[in-house]
């Protein structure tokens, strides 16, 4: 970028700036989105003229309080952030994610990824972006555009945005950007940065495009007095925020994940209304859900991607269960992720200190107070890292790749489902079906991975792959909800959408030369079956093979015939148990852990693969660890609510992990700490 | 059970195999061996009967035994099974000395048994021996209690099944072909 000095924009030339932003080169091509007053709040809206900016307006913000007051001055940026974050333009509250067209079962899905931040789909200017908001955009850049999968809609919108930032001079009592290291000074990520002073604006460029725009205006250099006034105004804002002494120690906030059972979670749950306001106004919250829709009789369907909130009961819900039923769990999840596990996940803080969640909370819950209450008694820097905000610079560098307009980073576009044909359907039990599906071109799936099985207009549940066999693969589905019931109803010749294989699979290669222990419970045997297939196919590469499976009753056993055959093999030790036996059952009765026989295994060199209900996995893990198997040689797979399968929707958060892309297979060293924590 | 594979017949060998009293002084172990017997029972044999006087404490050396209880209207229900290394007849150690379940041999079994009266006598005269027996028994009961608790949780119950839609028209015939009920044989039972 060409070096640029600070320029001075006189107040009466603000209109020229707005004109130049909208018409660089003299032709109208860009929509200018800027702060305006609407319904008693400062919100973002398209403007045609500088006269539409909030002139002579101040905001009063406090926990649960937001109101505007009029003044006699001419200042147009003398307020802090309002309820609108720029994510509304980059990641709109609702957009079409998928379309499906066709009938007679010959239809196909298409990705609808051409969202735009502007009304006409062209370039857009964000005028009035604050430093904390630039940081927030960077945070969302990392989430949506730095892989492994990219939200192409976001990346496209991001590439079309010219950012004219404004340095804060009038912070609110809710601001704590200084605690989070994000403001109030604008340091990077902008094309222009304005600082409002009494008679106008000191303007600097942050990109070549910004330099060109300033040159087109022919602005004079800002003199020393005006530059000093601008610096003093920003420094004064920082001092004001610090003097409020209501900041939060960012390094202590990072320790929130150490207090999953703190009493404060119960206390805050008595005040929180779960209204979701905090997540809606948060500039970094990125969770979404896909609403599957259909047009009756038209052969058309699709999926609308909408903002979602981890405060809703449905957020952690899976068919027949809920991972965060209690409000305390949902509040803990939100704040712990935002301030603590976000660092482990994205190498950045999920909070930028804008304070919106404080002002717009109807009962005035102040995150700063909650963090202080939970981390009370903790001192000093987090020993896990050095400077907790050091990563910010790295995040900015990564975000710069987004502006180029092409797909940024290492990510690939989130793919639409590919249609595939069911070739057979076999009932395993009274409510569980194994579907054999012709592998569609391009689908690559490995043991332990899952696919999103999409039925137009119905849903897209994640289903583990239960067999991979040449030109076909299998999924085993238990009918526990509307979507899985519809999958169970599929018959040979029916078609469904498949995307995947997603997630980290079983590391079958690591078992080579080792004793292999496979422990499965109930439907949990389904994702383990490809491991068995692999091990048996390469039997000579493994030492002992021990397969222990449990089911509720003999009638609830899936793959029963295969497991019975396995019991007859001389080169495999296979045992099945049931919790409840009928008079005809002569096998073991009891929980699956009773089958385990550590004396038979080559202790330290064994590798274990485990899947089943969490409590079963926990008991199995104890037994395997007691047998001397290292935690990083014990592999477990887990379940969470998923909407996208590729790390973009936020639903499957588990501690610092996305189950969909960091799992679903984890080693026990990773997953062990979270087993048994209610509502995590 | 294959007779040729059965290596353990002497009580001393059986004791070593099930790791009972391995830390005991020689004299104590001799006392324990002195009251022990090896019993072999065929599959189907009833080893204990619910409510009867418990004849002996037993450690399963080989095979599988099932603990059953009778539920009026439902017949005999197998509550759990025990395998090599597990104990049976622990009630012989505590009054009133009556069995809590009916135990039957699911397969041929080999048991190391300690008749109640003889066992109580040597435990009364040898505190080390008594401690070893109680510790062994408590550890086995602890495992069984933990497993029973997990069993009570009914971990594999899962959510109630959602009724699978039955489409009308062309699909229904195809669906009928595959939506047949599995036979008992297919379930491997």
mmCIF file of C-alpha atoms in Angstrom, chain A residues 319-320 425 427-428 431 478-482 485 489 492 494 521-522 550-552 554-555 560-561 579-580 586-589 591 594 599 613 615-616 619, chain B residues 19 64 78-81 83 104 106 147 150-151 153-165 171 174-175 178-180 182 184 186-189:
data_model
loop_
_atom_site.group_PDB
_atom_site.id
_atom_site.type_symbol
_atom_site.label_atom_id
_atom_site.label_comp_id
_atom_site.label_asym_id
_atom_site.label_seq_id
_atom_site.Cartn_x
_atom_site.Cartn_y
_atom_site.Cartn_z
ATOM 1 C CA UNK A 319 -34.021 -36.861 18.415
ATOM 2 C CA UNK A 320 -35.041 -38.201 21.786
ATOM 3 C CA UNK A 425 -33.176 -51.637 2.797
ATOM 4 C CA UNK A 427 -34.599 -54.046 8.934
ATOM 5 C CA UNK A 428 -32.124 -54.762 11.705
ATOM 6 C CA UNK A 431 -37.099 -49.654 14.586
ATOM 7 C CA UNK A 478 -32.917 -45.814 14.035
ATOM 8 C CA UNK A 479 -36.302 -44.181 13.694
ATOM 9 C CA UNK A 480 -36.325 -41.667 16.525
ATOM 10 C CA UNK A 481 -37.634 -38.537 14.809
ATOM 11 C CA UNK A 482 -39.354 -37.283 11.708
ATOM 12 C CA UNK A 485 -38.400 -42.153 10.292
ATOM 13 C CA UNK A 489 -39.209 -45.620 5.070
ATOM 14 C CA UNK A 492 -34.815 -49.653 -3.097
ATOM 15 C CA UNK A 494 -35.646 -44.182 -3.741
ATOM 16 C CA UNK A 521 -23.313 -50.626 22.644
ATOM 17 C CA UNK A 522 -26.737 -50.471 21.021
ATOM 18 C CA UNK A 550 -24.023 -54.968 24.223
ATOM 19 C CA UNK A 551 -27.687 -54.466 23.509
ATOM 20 C CA UNK A 552 -30.801 -53.952 25.535
ATOM 21 C CA UNK A 554 -31.529 -59.959 22.005
ATOM 22 C CA UNK A 555 -34.184 -58.406 19.754
ATOM 23 C CA UNK A 560 -27.023 -59.902 14.756
ATOM 24 C CA UNK A 561 -26.252 -62.497 12.119
ATOM 25 C CA UNK A 579 -29.182 -56.143 29.642
ATOM 26 C CA UNK A 580 -32.415 -58.077 29.582
ATOM 27 C CA UNK A 586 -27.862 -68.347 26.579
ATOM 28 C CA UNK A 587 -25.230 -65.650 26.185
ATOM 29 C CA UNK A 588 -23.974 -63.283 28.850
ATOM 30 C CA UNK A 589 -26.473 -61.067 30.655
ATOM 31 C CA UNK A 591 -23.500 -54.626 30.898
ATOM 32 C CA UNK A 594 -18.493 -57.203 32.225
ATOM 33 C CA UNK A 599 -5.840 -60.504 30.955
ATOM 34 C CA UNK A 613 -24.206 -44.262 25.145
ATOM 35 C CA UNK A 615 -22.321 -43.549 30.345
ATOM 36 C CA UNK A 616 -21.362 -46.855 28.768
ATOM 37 C CA UNK A 619 -17.457 -47.116 32.241
ATOM 38 C CA UNK B 19 -6.075 -65.290 42.251
ATOM 39 C CA UNK B 64 -20.805 -69.285 32.626
ATOM 40 C CA UNK B 78 -31.992 -64.182 34.037
ATOM 41 C CA UNK B 79 -30.750 -61.072 35.849
ATOM 42 C CA UNK B 80 -27.077 -61.430 35.060
ATOM 43 C CA UNK B 81 -24.445 -63.975 34.232
ATOM 44 C CA UNK B 83 -17.944 -65.865 34.290
ATOM 45 C CA UNK B 104 -27.825 -72.405 36.996
ATOM 46 C CA UNK B 106 -25.525 -71.819 31.365
ATOM 47 C CA UNK B 147 -22.622 -53.417 36.781
ATOM 48 C CA UNK B 150 -25.434 -49.548 34.933
ATOM 49 C CA UNK B 151 -27.912 -52.231 33.980
ATOM 50 C CA UNK B 153 -29.914 -47.272 33.926
ATOM 51 C CA UNK B 154 -31.139 -49.112 30.850
ATOM 52 C CA UNK B 155 -28.512 -47.271 28.828
ATOM 53 C CA UNK B 156 -29.497 -48.744 25.509
ATOM 54 C CA UNK B 157 -33.171 -47.942 25.878
ATOM 55 C CA UNK B 158 -32.899 -44.812 23.717
ATOM 56 C CA UNK B 159 -35.801 -42.589 22.806
ATOM 57 C CA UNK B 160 -39.111 -44.150 21.834
ATOM 58 C CA UNK B 161 -39.226 -45.168 18.233
ATOM 59 C CA UNK B 162 -40.858 -42.713 15.826
ATOM 60 C CA UNK B 163 -43.474 -44.360 13.684
ATOM 61 C CA UNK B 164 -42.148 -44.944 10.207
ATOM 62 C CA UNK B 165 -44.480 -43.467 7.600
ATOM 63 C CA UNK B 171 -43.896 -46.835 -2.911
ATOM 64 C CA UNK B 174 -41.793 -51.724 -2.532
ATOM 65 C CA UNK B 175 -41.819 -50.719 1.095
ATOM 66 C CA UNK B 178 -38.483 -54.605 2.764
ATOM 67 C CA UNK B 179 -40.559 -53.764 5.822
ATOM 68 C CA UNK B 180 -41.086 -57.355 6.790
ATOM 69 C CA UNK B 182 -37.126 -60.013 10.923
ATOM 70 C CA UNK B 184 -35.935 -64.939 15.199
ATOM 71 C CA UNK B 186 -31.991 -63.532 11.735
ATOM 72 C CA UNK B 187 -31.593 -62.101 15.196
ATOM 73 C CA UNK B 188 -29.266 -64.900 16.096
ATOM 74 C CA UNK B 189 -31.286 -65.903 19.092
#
